[in-house]
């Protein structure tokens, strides 16, 4: 997967748990919690969805690496996802 | 014959527009069934029935806006023979396909009401004022289903409804929601003599316990820190009847259970506080499931009427990366609201030494007609004590 494909995968995973963000434009490096008022429940649901889609186990201490598209892409790459 | 009325939708909503009936005449109905979907200022609400029987007649059609308490259908008791009331021959239910495609009420000309004894048209003072302001001729305005020209009708006549912004669940107008919140909060501010009590408590132990617990759990089973907070609040509230109940018509009615309204921010603005019933009886896992379900339904606009009217106390948790403390306003007819600021590392004195601890400031707003600050202070001590043994929660 290219970085762009990975970013699209992350975006679509987030939209699955927050369908109201469907047509929003995501700034790649921006914290999406701030950009879209994602609260802790949305965030946890998003991480659960990422885990279920990729099989990667994500410890709680890593959650703050997963708050932007680019952060998620870097994290998934580091875990060997999409090679 | 049982009258099925537009249920209460909480202090900030006094009317609802019928969007869709989920039952049709002749269908059996049971306590707890969802009867219909109603559009309110805070989005779509599913309204439930609290009787058993058979749906007899539907009296309010999709698109009609009716006040809380208005009879919208009749239900035949389980032992009532059919044919006692007039049969719904003349009023067949709308086909479900048309109903589900129904646009919000502001876009349609309301159909003539089925049951409206008088057709006298009156104009509310606010509507008259607004119409004059906008240069709208009142004679050109179609009154609402109740025969009244209100602000809604003026606003609808003013301009074609704007395209719905994308970031909101279908049907919610933030302007309308703000009005609803303002009305309830103005009432609270006007009528409830508030007092405030707050404590900053060390939650390092709780957070350490939660981190270890979540480390051990699979991802989907992990808990948010709001869950042990709600659990401890529920237990402490169950011992503090003065903070849990309703104040109605000059009298305090303590509640038998803790139905905790959870303030959930809606994306794009606005707030709603649907209640989780009997929280004092829920384990933390059950609470997490309920909370997840509730937030999901706030987002998708599928709350139930009982969740908006049966709260006995409200919890407002600001959450991570927010402010230090919140001094919330009571949601009438409740008599208390509890607010938590963010959890952050702060200087703390422990056994005579200055240390760094994770702390949380909890505030209680109480109603002086029912209790005093001293009672709330005792409640906070109990809450703090419960959080010191998170494993026992």
PDB file of C-alpha atoms in Angstrom, chain B residues 185 196 225-226 229-230 233 237 260-265 270-274 291 313-320 322-331 334 336-342 360-365 383:
ATOM      1  CA  UNK B 185     -30.944  26.868  31.037  1.00  0.00           C
ATOM      2  CA  UNK B 196     -21.683  25.072  44.273  1.00  0.00           C
ATOM      3  CA  UNK B 225     -11.979   6.607  32.779  1.00  0.00           C
ATOM      4  CA  UNK B 226     -15.475   8.092  32.756  1.00  0.00           C
ATOM      5  CA  UNK B 229     -16.173   7.868  37.730  1.00  0.00           C
ATOM      6  CA  UNK B 230     -19.813   7.169  36.847  1.00  0.00           C
ATOM      7  CA  UNK B 233     -20.899   8.735  41.452  1.00  0.00           C
ATOM      8  CA  UNK B 237     -25.682   9.269  44.805  1.00  0.00           C
ATOM      9  CA  UNK B 260     -27.803   9.424  35.189  1.00  0.00           C
ATOM     10  CA  UNK B 261     -27.997  11.920  32.369  1.00  0.00           C
ATOM     11  CA  UNK B 262     -24.685  11.951  30.537  1.00  0.00           C
ATOM     12  CA  UNK B 263     -23.889  15.255  28.839  1.00  0.00           C
ATOM     13  CA  UNK B 264     -22.661  14.419  25.344  1.00  0.00           C
ATOM     14  CA  UNK B 265     -21.354  17.169  23.077  1.00  0.00           C
ATOM     15  CA  UNK B 270     -24.823  21.736  21.073  1.00  0.00           C
ATOM     16  CA  UNK B 271     -25.244  19.325  23.882  1.00  0.00           C
ATOM     17  CA  UNK B 272     -27.653  16.629  24.916  1.00  0.00           C
ATOM     18  CA  UNK B 273     -27.837  14.666  28.155  1.00  0.00           C
ATOM     19  CA  UNK B 274     -29.713  11.385  27.675  1.00  0.00           C
ATOM     20  CA  UNK B 291     -22.181   4.508  27.301  1.00  0.00           C
ATOM     21  CA  UNK B 313     -29.238  13.732  37.921  1.00  0.00           C
ATOM     22  CA  UNK B 314     -26.718  14.769  35.257  1.00  0.00           C
ATOM     23  CA  UNK B 315     -22.998  14.205  34.846  1.00  0.00           C
ATOM     24  CA  UNK B 316     -20.928  16.531  32.697  1.00  0.00           C
ATOM     25  CA  UNK B 317     -17.411  15.250  32.089  1.00  0.00           C
ATOM     26  CA  UNK B 318     -15.258  17.716  30.168  1.00  0.00           C
ATOM     27  CA  UNK B 319     -12.691  15.065  29.281  1.00  0.00           C
ATOM     28  CA  UNK B 320      -9.092  15.081  28.173  1.00  0.00           C
ATOM     29  CA  UNK B 322     -10.073  20.559  28.205  1.00  0.00           C
ATOM     30  CA  UNK B 323     -10.370  22.872  31.193  1.00  0.00           C
ATOM     31  CA  UNK B 324      -9.559  22.435  34.874  1.00  0.00           C
ATOM     32  CA  UNK B 325     -13.065  22.620  36.184  1.00  0.00           C
ATOM     33  CA  UNK B 326     -16.668  23.132  35.146  1.00  0.00           C
ATOM     34  CA  UNK B 327     -19.455  24.756  37.146  1.00  0.00           C
ATOM     35  CA  UNK B 328     -22.522  23.400  35.391  1.00  0.00           C
ATOM     36  CA  UNK B 329     -26.154  24.493  35.588  1.00  0.00           C
ATOM     37  CA  UNK B 330     -28.841  22.090  36.787  1.00  0.00           C
ATOM     38  CA  UNK B 331     -31.106  20.567  34.142  1.00  0.00           C
ATOM     39  CA  UNK B 334     -33.450  17.682  38.389  1.00  0.00           C
ATOM     40  CA  UNK B 336     -28.173  18.451  41.013  1.00  0.00           C
ATOM     41  CA  UNK B 337     -25.538  18.223  38.330  1.00  0.00           C
ATOM     42  CA  UNK B 338     -21.982  16.988  38.721  1.00  0.00           C
ATOM     43  CA  UNK B 339     -19.134  18.286  36.595  1.00  0.00           C
ATOM     44  CA  UNK B 340     -15.572  17.020  36.180  1.00  0.00           C
ATOM     45  CA  UNK B 341     -12.686  18.944  34.664  1.00  0.00           C
ATOM     46  CA  UNK B 342      -9.746  17.298  32.937  1.00  0.00           C
ATOM     47  CA  UNK B 360      -9.368  15.907  39.027  1.00  0.00           C
ATOM     48  CA  UNK B 361     -11.641  18.735  40.136  1.00  0.00           C
ATOM     49  CA  UNK B 362     -15.211  17.617  40.729  1.00  0.00           C
ATOM     50  CA  UNK B 363     -17.994  20.158  41.217  1.00  0.00           C
ATOM     51  CA  UNK B 364     -21.535  19.694  42.392  1.00  0.00           C
ATOM     52  CA  UNK B 365     -24.249  22.213  41.666  1.00  0.00           C
ATOM     53  CA  UNK B 383     -17.071   9.859  46.044  1.00  0.00           C
TER      54      UNK B 383
END
